[in-house]
Tab-separated table of C-alpha atoms and ligand atoms in Angstrom:
chain	number	residue	atom	x	y	z
A	1	MET	CA	77.190	28.778	53.622
A	2	THR	CA	73.818	28.780	51.027
A	3	THR	CA	70.864	26.515	51.000
A	4	ALA	CA	69.054	25.648	48.333
A	5	PRO	CA	66.370	27.253	47.228
A	6	PRO	CA	63.162	25.542	48.164
A	7	THR	CA	61.517	23.943	45.055
A	8	ALA	CA	58.463	25.742	44.131
A	9	ILE	CA	55.786	23.650	44.450
A	10	ALA	CA	52.427	24.223	43.392
A	11	PRO	CA	49.416	24.327	46.100
A	12	LEU	CA	48.119	20.791	46.867
A	13	ILE	CA	44.719	19.913	45.312
A	14	PRO	CA	43.042	18.782	48.594
A	15	ILE	CA	40.589	15.049	48.029
A	16	ALA	CA	37.609	17.568	48.744
A	17	ARG	CA	36.778	20.714	50.179
A	18	PRO	CA	32.952	21.782	52.311
A	19	GLU	CA	30.961	23.854	50.419
A	20	MET	CA	30.097	26.833	53.686
A	21	ASP	CA	30.174	30.967	53.335
A	22	GLU	CA	28.372	33.422	54.796
A	23	ARG	CA	25.236	31.250	54.423
A	24	GLU	CA	26.246	29.035	56.717
A	25	VAL	CA	28.221	31.407	59.194
A	26	ALA	CA	25.211	33.144	59.612
A	27	ALA	CA	22.609	30.271	60.510
A	28	ALA	CA	24.982	29.325	62.764
A	29	ARG	CA	24.874	32.617	64.380
A	30	ARG	CA	20.919	32.492	64.317
A	31	ALA	CA	21.440	29.644	65.990
A	32	ILE	CA	23.689	30.617	68.692
A	33	LEU	CA	21.986	33.355	69.304
A	34	SER	CA	18.716	31.956	69.928
A	35	GLY	CA	19.057	30.776	73.406
A	36	TRP	CA	18.822	27.461	72.789
A	37	VAL	CA	22.287	25.258	70.856
A	38	THR	CA	20.994	21.471	70.845
A	39	GLN	CA	18.292	19.500	69.495
A	40	GLY	CA	15.759	22.198	69.478
A	41	PRO	CA	13.267	24.088	66.559
A	42	GLU	CA	16.537	24.180	64.568
A	43	VAL	CA	16.598	20.806	64.266
A	44	GLU	CA	13.033	20.758	63.983
A	45	ARG	CA	13.191	22.619	61.025
A	46	PHE	CA	16.174	20.549	59.457
A	47	GLU	CA	14.357	17.218	59.906
A	48	THR	CA	11.716	18.517	58.357
A	49	ALA	CA	13.739	20.048	55.395
A	50	PHE	CA	15.608	16.879	54.962
A	51	ALA	CA	12.372	14.975	54.739
A	52	ALA	CA	10.858	16.782	52.086
A	53	ALA	CA	13.790	16.783	50.262
A	54	VAL	CA	13.926	13.265	50.045
A	55	SER	CA	10.353	12.645	50.289
A	56	ALA	CA	10.584	10.852	53.416
A	57	PRO	CA	7.915	10.283	55.702
A	58	TYR	CA	10.330	10.779	58.654
A	59	ALA	CA	13.557	11.543	59.370
A	60	CYS	CA	15.403	11.646	62.752
A	61	ALA	CA	18.504	14.109	63.008
A	62	VAL	CA	21.339	12.260	65.096
A	63	SER	CA	25.105	12.977	66.170
A	64	SER	CA	26.708	11.204	62.954
A	65	GLY	CA	26.310	9.047	60.481
A	66	THR	CA	27.738	5.770	62.564
A	67	ALA	CA	24.230	6.582	65.177
A	68	ALA	CA	22.305	6.438	62.529
A	69	LEU	CA	23.375	3.347	61.539
A	70	HIS	CA	23.678	1.840	65.713
A	71	LEU	CA	19.697	3.257	65.509
A	72	ALA	CA	18.974	1.708	62.765
A	73	MET	CA	20.126	-1.762	63.831
A	74	LYS	CA	18.233	-1.386	67.073
A	75	VAL	CA	15.021	-0.841	65.132
A	76	ALA	CA	15.273	-3.435	62.617
A	77	GLY	CA	15.643	-5.503	65.646
A	78	VAL	CA	19.015	-6.934	64.935
A	79	GLY	CA	20.448	-8.535	68.425
A	80	LEU	CA	22.793	-10.865	70.239
A	81	GLY	CA	23.846	-14.011	67.557
A	82	ASP	CA	21.815	-12.436	64.268
A	83	GLU	CA	23.737	-12.699	61.151
A	84	VAL	CA	23.221	-9.153	58.591
A	85	ILE	CA	24.866	-9.240	55.286
A	86	THR	CA	26.846	-6.500	54.155
A	87	VAL	CA	29.680	-5.778	52.392
A	88	SER	CA	33.629	-5.656	53.572
A	89	HIS	CA	34.122	-3.257	51.221
A	90	SER	CA	33.140	0.235	52.883
A	91	PHE	CA	34.127	2.499	55.684
A	92	ILE	CA	34.440	0.638	58.887
A	93	ALA	CA	31.106	2.331	60.166
A	94	THR	CA	29.065	-0.038	58.128
A	95	THR	CA	30.387	-3.205	60.077
A	96	SER	CA	31.048	-2.071	63.251
A	97	CYS	CA	27.160	-0.937	64.097
A	98	ILE	CA	26.592	-4.642	63.497
A	99	ARG	CA	28.750	-5.668	65.775
A	100	TYR	CA	28.028	-2.821	68.392
A	101	VAL	CA	24.532	-4.740	68.890
A	102	GLY	CA	25.635	-7.955	69.408
A	103	ALA	CA	25.268	-9.294	66.054
A	104	ARG	CA	28.130	-10.825	63.194
A	105	PRO	CA	28.441	-9.338	60.033
A	106	VAL	CA	28.454	-11.743	56.658
A	107	PHE	CA	30.011	-10.150	54.155
A	108	VAL	CA	29.283	-10.707	50.446
A	109	ASP	CA	31.245	-9.037	47.050
A	110	ILE	CA	30.806	-6.349	44.855
A	111	GLU	CA	30.456	-5.406	41.212
A	112	PRO	CA	33.786	-4.288	40.099
A	113	GLY	CA	31.978	-1.764	37.861
A	114	THR	CA	29.833	0.351	40.559
A	115	PHE	CA	31.887	-0.338	43.488
A	116	ASN	CA	28.372	-1.821	44.504
A	117	MET	CA	27.254	-5.482	46.938
A	118	ASP	CA	26.495	-7.977	44.197
A	119	PRO	CA	22.715	-9.082	44.292
A	120	SER	CA	23.503	-12.164	43.445
A	121	ARG	CA	25.740	-13.333	46.574
A	122	LEU	CA	22.429	-12.781	48.417
A	123	GLU	CA	20.477	-15.654	48.112
A	124	ASP	CA	23.543	-17.895	49.172
A	125	ALA	CA	24.459	-15.579	52.110
A	126	ILE	CA	21.647	-16.230	53.792
A	127	THR	CA	20.970	-18.999	56.861
A	128	ALA	CA	18.217	-19.464	59.156
A	129	ARG	CA	19.783	-16.359	61.647
A	130	THR	CA	20.149	-13.562	59.187
A	131	ARG	CA	17.615	-11.000	60.406
A	132	ALA	CA	18.514	-7.942	57.875
A	133	ILE	CA	20.395	-6.660	54.615
A	134	LEU	CA	22.922	-3.280	55.452
A	135	CYS	CA	23.601	-2.418	51.638
A	136	VAL	CA	25.657	0.780	50.462
A	137	HIS	CA	25.683	3.333	48.057
A	138	GLN	CA	29.616	3.248	48.075
A	139	LEU	CA	30.693	6.793	47.126
A	140	GLY	CA	26.903	7.981	46.413
A	141	MET	CA	26.400	5.548	43.679
A	142	PRO	CA	23.267	3.504	43.995
A	143	CYS	CA	23.266	0.184	44.723
A	144	ASP	CA	20.916	-2.075	43.010
A	145	LEU	CA	18.248	-1.976	45.184
A	146	ARG	CA	15.515	-3.165	43.084
A	147	ALA	CA	17.546	-6.677	42.848
A	148	ILE	CA	18.186	-6.708	47.071
A	149	LEU	CA	15.143	-6.182	47.690
A	150	GLU	CA	13.578	-8.853	45.667
A	151	VAL	CA	15.452	-11.137	47.357
A	152	ALA	CA	14.980	-9.590	50.669
A	153	ARG	CA	11.398	-9.718	50.675
A	154	ARG	CA	11.243	-13.311	49.749
A	155	HIS	CA	12.772	-13.973	52.622
A	156	ASP	CA	11.482	-11.168	54.767
A	157	LEU	CA	14.421	-9.768	55.676
A	158	VAL	CA	15.205	-6.346	57.054
A	159	VAL	CA	17.075	-4.079	54.522
A	160	VAL	CA	19.151	-0.792	55.772
A	161	GLU	CA	20.351	1.756	53.178
A	162	ASP	CA	23.691	3.120	54.427
A	163	ALA	CA	23.473	5.814	52.329
A	164	ALA	CA	25.944	8.062	54.464
A	165	CYS	CA	27.474	9.280	50.928
A	166	ALA	CA	24.076	9.463	49.348
A	167	ALA	CA	22.316	12.875	49.887
A	168	GLY	CA	21.315	14.283	46.658
A	169	SER	CA	22.338	10.814	44.400
A	170	GLU	CA	18.984	9.553	42.550
A	171	ILE	CA	17.142	6.473	41.659
A	172	LEU	CA	15.123	5.776	38.734
A	173	TRP	CA	12.354	4.635	40.676
A	174	GLN	CA	9.125	3.126	38.631
A	175	GLY	CA	9.650	5.131	35.990
A	176	ARG	CA	10.556	8.659	37.809
A	177	TRP	CA	13.777	10.051	39.543
A	178	GLU	CA	13.783	10.109	42.837
A	179	ARG	CA	16.294	11.056	45.436
A	180	ILE	CA	17.686	7.979	47.791
A	181	GLY	CA	16.027	8.323	50.803
A	182	ARG	CA	12.478	8.069	50.397
A	183	PRO	CA	13.696	5.116	51.738
A	184	HIS	CA	13.113	2.531	48.882
A	185	ALA	CA	14.292	-0.149	51.448
A	186	ASP	CA	13.620	-0.196	54.824
A	187	ILE	CA	15.514	2.686	56.106
A	188	ALA	CA	17.949	4.786	55.169
A	189	CYS	CA	21.283	6.152	57.293
A	190	PHE	CA	23.180	9.442	56.075
A	191	SER	CA	26.211	10.839	57.545
A	192	PHE	CA	26.878	14.997	57.208
A	193	HIS	CA	30.598	14.501	57.808
A	194	PRO	CA	32.575	17.204	56.461
A	195	ARG	CA	33.672	14.837	53.976
A	196	LYS	CA	30.429	13.746	52.477
A	197	VAL	CA	28.448	16.023	49.657
A	198	LEU	CA	25.790	17.640	52.674
A	199	THR	CA	27.555	18.573	55.842
A	200	THR	CA	27.380	19.721	58.794
A	201	GLY	CA	30.350	19.229	60.430
A	202	GLU	CA	29.390	15.768	62.158
A	203	GLY	CA	25.641	14.570	61.694
A	204	GLY	CA	23.454	12.555	60.790
A	205	MET	CA	19.594	11.331	59.738
A	206	VAL	CA	17.736	8.457	59.578
A	207	THR	CA	14.459	8.309	57.262
A	208	THR	CA	11.774	5.725	57.575
A	209	ALA	CA	7.913	5.439	56.086
A	210	ARG	CA	7.618	3.736	59.916
A	211	ALA	CA	6.081	5.594	62.584
A	212	ASP	CA	6.920	3.604	65.566
A	213	TRP	CA	10.673	2.769	64.247
A	214	ASP	CA	11.277	6.830	64.024
A	215	ALA	CA	9.550	6.920	67.188
A	216	THR	CA	11.555	4.779	69.058
A	217	MET	CA	15.054	6.263	67.107
A	218	ARG	CA	13.788	9.744	68.929
A	219	ARG	CA	13.705	8.363	72.143
A	220	LEU	CA	17.213	5.972	72.084
A	221	ARG	CA	18.918	9.409	70.987
A	222	GLN	CA	18.302	11.354	73.825
A	223	HIS	CA	18.740	8.935	76.811
A	224	GLY	CA	15.288	7.198	76.252
A	225	MET	CA	13.628	10.111	77.389
A	226	SER	CA	10.051	10.129	77.087
A	227	LEU	CA	9.721	13.893	76.850
A	228	PRO	CA	12.728	15.609	75.169
A	229	ALA	CA	14.016	18.771	76.949
A	230	HIS	CA	12.405	20.639	74.016
A	231	ALA	CA	9.580	19.391	74.762
A	232	ARG	CA	9.398	19.913	78.345
A	233	HIS	CA	11.059	23.590	77.792
A	234	THR	CA	7.630	24.480	75.904
A	235	ALA	CA	5.434	22.763	77.669
A	236	ALA	CA	2.137	24.959	79.793
A	237	ASP	CA	2.498	22.050	83.029
A	238	VAL	CA	5.343	20.937	84.741
A	239	ALA	CA	5.690	17.601	82.678
A	240	PRO	CA	8.496	15.354	84.307
A	241	GLU	CA	10.382	12.630	82.086
A	242	THR	CA	11.049	9.161	82.218
A	243	TYR	CA	13.389	6.861	80.958
A	244	LEU	CA	12.034	3.719	78.516
A	245	ASP	CA	15.246	2.125	77.245
A	246	LEU	CA	18.794	1.836	77.219
A	247	GLY	CA	19.059	4.988	75.646
A	248	TYR	CA	22.248	7.194	74.186
A	249	ASN	CA	24.017	10.891	73.451
A	250	TYR	CA	23.146	10.730	69.812
A	251	ARG	CA	21.930	14.041	69.718
A	252	LEU	CA	22.530	17.345	66.937
A	253	THR	CA	23.471	20.297	68.101
A	254	ASP	CA	20.537	23.333	66.782
A	255	ILE	CA	23.988	24.961	65.274
A	256	GLN	CA	25.015	21.779	63.067
A	257	ALA	CA	20.695	21.772	62.054
A	258	ALA	CA	20.869	25.707	60.963
A	259	ILE	CA	24.006	25.320	59.026
A	260	GLY	CA	22.056	21.616	57.537
A	261	GLN	CA	18.900	23.750	56.784
A	262	VAL	CA	21.377	26.213	53.942
A	263	GLN	CA	23.115	22.799	53.051
A	264	ILE	CA	19.566	21.761	52.158
A	265	GLU	CA	18.786	24.747	50.047
A	266	ARG	CA	23.021	24.362	48.029
A	267	LEU	CA	22.579	20.410	47.365
A	268	PRO	CA	20.919	20.800	43.852
A	269	GLU	CA	23.910	22.856	42.291
A	270	MET	CA	26.726	20.975	44.462
A	271	VAL	CA	25.583	17.575	43.095
A	272	ALA	CA	25.171	19.555	39.696
A	273	ALA	CA	28.546	21.041	39.341
A	274	ARG	CA	29.902	17.523	40.564
A	275	ARG	CA	28.269	15.508	38.173
A	276	ARG	CA	29.694	18.114	35.367
A	277	LEU	CA	33.713	17.197	37.324
A	278	ALA	CA	32.467	13.409	37.196
A	279	ALA	CA	31.605	13.657	33.453
A	280	ALA	CA	34.718	15.400	32.737
A	281	TYR	CA	36.987	12.974	33.980
A	282	ALA	CA	34.762	9.822	33.010
A	283	GLY	CA	36.279	11.764	29.566
A	284	GLN	CA	39.447	12.427	29.895
A	285	LEU	CA	40.661	9.117	31.183
A	286	THR	CA	38.884	6.928	30.092
A	287	GLY	CA	41.085	4.488	27.971
A	288	HIS	CA	43.949	6.387	28.969
A	289	ALA	CA	46.839	4.167	30.069
A	290	GLY	CA	44.397	1.577	31.639
A	291	LEU	CA	42.791	3.428	33.310
A	292	VAL	CA	39.087	2.287	34.310
A	293	ALA	CA	36.401	5.444	35.599
A	294	PRO	CA	33.709	3.958	37.633
A	295	VAL	CA	30.542	2.747	35.702
A	296	GLU	CA	26.922	4.930	36.642
A	297	PRO	CA	23.539	2.501	35.296
A	298	ALA	CA	21.163	3.352	33.219
A	299	TRP	CA	18.740	3.790	36.907
A	300	ALA	CA	21.178	5.687	38.708
A	301	ARG	CA	22.877	8.875	38.949
A	302	SER	CA	25.315	9.483	41.527
A	303	ASN	CA	26.013	12.426	43.453
A	304	TRP	CA	29.532	11.797	43.289
A	305	GLN	CA	30.799	12.252	46.686
A	306	GLY	CA	34.150	10.311	45.567
A	307	TYR	CA	35.614	9.497	42.835
A	308	CYS	CA	37.574	6.394	42.308
A	309	VAL	CA	39.815	5.407	39.626
A	310	ARG	CA	40.383	1.828	38.628
A	311	LEU	CA	44.913	1.889	37.913
A	312	PRO	CA	46.570	-1.218	36.428
A	313	GLU	CA	46.691	-4.186	38.444
A	314	ASN	CA	50.449	-4.482	37.589
A	315	LEU	CA	51.235	-0.865	38.983
A	316	SER	CA	52.030	-0.328	42.683
A	317	GLN	CA	49.020	1.947	44.060
A	318	HIS	CA	51.156	3.838	46.505
A	319	THR	CA	53.650	4.465	43.541
A	320	VAL	CA	50.993	6.093	41.894
A	321	MET	CA	49.607	8.348	45.101
A	322	GLN	CA	53.403	9.080	45.714
A	323	HIS	CA	53.823	10.621	42.610
A	324	MET	CA	50.763	12.073	42.596
A	325	ARG	CA	51.411	14.226	45.677
A	326	ALA	CA	54.663	15.323	44.711
A	327	ARG	CA	53.179	16.899	41.616
A	328	GLY	CA	50.286	18.419	44.169
A	329	VAL	CA	47.605	16.350	43.973
A	330	ALA	CA	45.743	14.822	47.242
A	331	THR	CA	44.606	11.003	46.441
A	332	ARG	CA	43.170	8.279	49.345
A	333	MET	CA	42.791	4.586	48.683
A	334	ALA	CA	39.500	4.063	47.251
A	335	VAL	CA	37.200	2.582	49.693
A	336	MET	CA	39.145	-0.208	52.442
A	337	CYS	CA	37.842	-3.260	53.240
A	338	ALA	CA	36.890	-3.957	56.324
A	339	HIS	CA	37.942	-7.754	56.426
A	340	ARG	CA	41.622	-6.761	56.269
A	341	GLU	CA	41.502	-4.659	59.173
A	342	PRO	CA	42.899	-5.436	62.553
A	343	ALA	CA	39.622	-4.393	64.679
A	344	CYS	CA	38.024	-6.904	63.047
A	345	PRO	CA	39.990	-10.244	63.145
A	346	ARG	CA	38.672	-13.638	61.342
A	347	GLU	CA	35.949	-14.372	64.210
A	348	THR	CA	34.104	-11.607	64.187
A	349	TRP	CA	32.486	-11.866	60.276
A	350	SER	CA	31.655	-14.719	57.836
A	351	CYS	CA	31.814	-14.427	54.593
A	352	GLY	CA	28.309	-16.451	53.383
A	353	GLY	CA	26.980	-19.854	53.052
A	354	ALA	CA	27.035	-21.436	56.595
A	355	ALA	CA	28.291	-18.857	58.741
A	356	GLY	CA	32.076	-19.281	59.380
A	357	ALA	CA	32.492	-22.540	57.014
A	358	CYS	CA	34.769	-20.632	54.846
A	359	ASP	CA	38.767	-21.975	54.942
A	360	CYS	CA	39.761	-18.437	53.975
A	361	GLY	CA	43.064	-17.124	56.110
A	362	GLU	CA	43.373	-13.615	58.516
A	363	GLY	CA	42.816	-10.860	56.404
A	364	THR	CA	42.168	-12.320	52.904
A	365	CYS	CA	39.162	-14.462	51.603
A	366	ARG	CA	38.859	-15.738	48.125
A	367	LYS	CA	34.946	-15.050	48.397
A	368	LEU	CA	35.689	-11.582	48.572
A	369	ARG	CA	37.812	-11.177	45.432
A	370	GLU	CA	36.518	-8.250	44.130
A	371	SER	CA	36.577	-6.314	47.188
A	372	GLU	CA	39.930	-6.155	47.443
A	373	ARG	CA	41.034	-5.860	44.179
A	374	ALA	CA	39.100	-2.931	44.449
A	375	ARG	CA	40.666	-1.984	47.381
A	376	ASP	CA	44.198	-2.907	45.706
A	377	HIS	CA	43.856	-1.349	42.819
A	378	ALA	CA	41.708	2.001	42.603
A	379	ILE	CA	42.516	5.406	44.238
A	380	GLN	CA	40.113	8.557	44.769
A	381	ILE	CA	41.329	11.215	43.106
A	382	PRO	CA	39.858	14.881	43.657
A	383	LEU	CA	36.400	16.187	43.377
A	384	PHE	CA	34.148	18.630	45.023
A	385	PRO	CA	32.521	21.723	44.107
A	386	GLY	CA	34.628	24.328	43.989
A	387	LEU	CA	37.509	22.065	42.197
A	388	ALA	CA	38.671	24.841	39.160
A	389	ASP	CA	38.761	23.298	35.442
A	390	SER	CA	42.266	24.426	35.386
A	391	GLU	CA	42.617	22.927	38.521
A	392	GLN	CA	41.204	19.093	36.792
A	393	ALA	CA	43.079	19.419	34.403
A	394	ARG	CA	46.163	19.471	36.853
A	395	VAL	CA	44.769	16.217	38.319
A	396	VAL	CA	44.375	14.423	34.545
A	397	VAL	CA	48.018	15.329	33.602
A	398	ALA	CA	49.224	14.083	37.430
A	399	LEU	CA	47.377	10.675	37.345
A	400	LEU	CA	48.561	10.391	33.584
A	401	GLU	CA	52.210	10.857	34.510
A	402	ALA	CA	52.017	9.061	37.633
A	403	VAL	CA	50.874	6.348	36.001
A	404	ASP	CA	53.725	6.328	33.656
A	405	ALA	CA	56.110	6.907	35.949
A	406	ALA	CA	54.968	3.973	38.158
A	407	ARG	CA	54.664	1.688	35.140
A	408	ALA	CA	58.403	2.788	34.373
A	409	GLY	CA	59.291	1.767	37.782
A	410	THR	CA	60.576	5.175	39.229
B	1	PLP	C1	31.054	8.093	56.601
B	1	PLP	C2	30.640	7.287	56.481
B	1	PLP	C3	29.411	6.102	57.634
B	1	PLP	C4	30.028	6.985	58.935
B	1	PLP	O1	29.275	8.293	58.648
B	1	PLP	P1	29.754	9.375	60.282
B	1	PLP	O2	28.950	10.566	60.006
B	1	PLP	O3	31.462	9.439	60.070
B	1	PLP	O4	29.960	8.625	61.426
B	1	PLP	C5	28.969	5.418	57.609
B	1	PLP	N1	28.771	4.275	56.285
B	1	PLP	C6	29.864	5.036	55.417
B	1	PLP	C7	29.640	4.164	53.889
B	1	PLP	C8	30.419	5.767	55.309
B	1	PLP	O5	30.834	7.076	54.220
């Protein structure tokens, strides 16, 4: 019996790949051999370097972007019965952190070009219970902070930036290009998951200009302890600790923080490589086969953590992705919508106006039309610094062919 020879398949082009080499290995080694492996001197150095990189007065390292968001909700004073205005069109953690503190997410729609919060929807979503706005720099594209802050300041609301994807992104602020994270609002939360631009495996950072918030977050990340372990270790006198608040274990390890310091050094070159690739995609895709490339406003410089392409709406997203997979190109659904997920039943969220008064059904909301359209008709395509020009050309060909195939119904 003979078997058919295996079909030759070109190696899969992944959606993302972390940029790490012997420099990160050496940094991790240094931390491991130092004798202090969690929340010690390497974490302090990482915090100092990160604060300097984004011009923030304070930077507090934590174990993940989600932990960062949770602590931001705590120090912003968001609690039981409060409302936080945000977008459904984001990674689920944006919504989860609001629910962790017993508050209610109130979703507003996005702008189709940037996939970011539409500031013109904010005013209508504010109620007597609104405490904060949680805006997202989705896929690294800065959201319209100027317009968001204008509304927030009039209503005395805290603004938290979900900057999970936005390390190295820039915004034009009072005539100067500044990195996201200064922060331009009240608190900014970063993630260092491998899918983000700067990675430590897992990890996060919160930046703020408020010394009191920074101090509280430093306590909460370490069980509410009055004196962190490393401070006790280096103190001349025996120093007993007390537990001041209900805290968490959101510590970052020194091994991760050592890697993070190298990643900060790499950040400018990683962002430059991504911006070059994104410009090439825009040039090669715009106007072809009904595809629409994302829009970068004149006041924004994305780090292009993710690159989303809109497909013609009469085509099946799944079919296009399947055809690209068969051509050796990984893709992802663009960005999820929290309100579509079983984890967020209808009674757990509102969609603006008088809370809960919307008549929309389970899993769909007519006030979130642009969010749902982006969710259903856009895909993420590979973009990372190590993507070779020849690989990028393969992605473009695969996408154009997949659209043709989907259109032909094959
Ligand atoms: C990745 C991400 C998070 C969560 O970060 P983790 O480090 O995975 O906890 C939160 N919000 C957005 C928008 C993200 O992309």
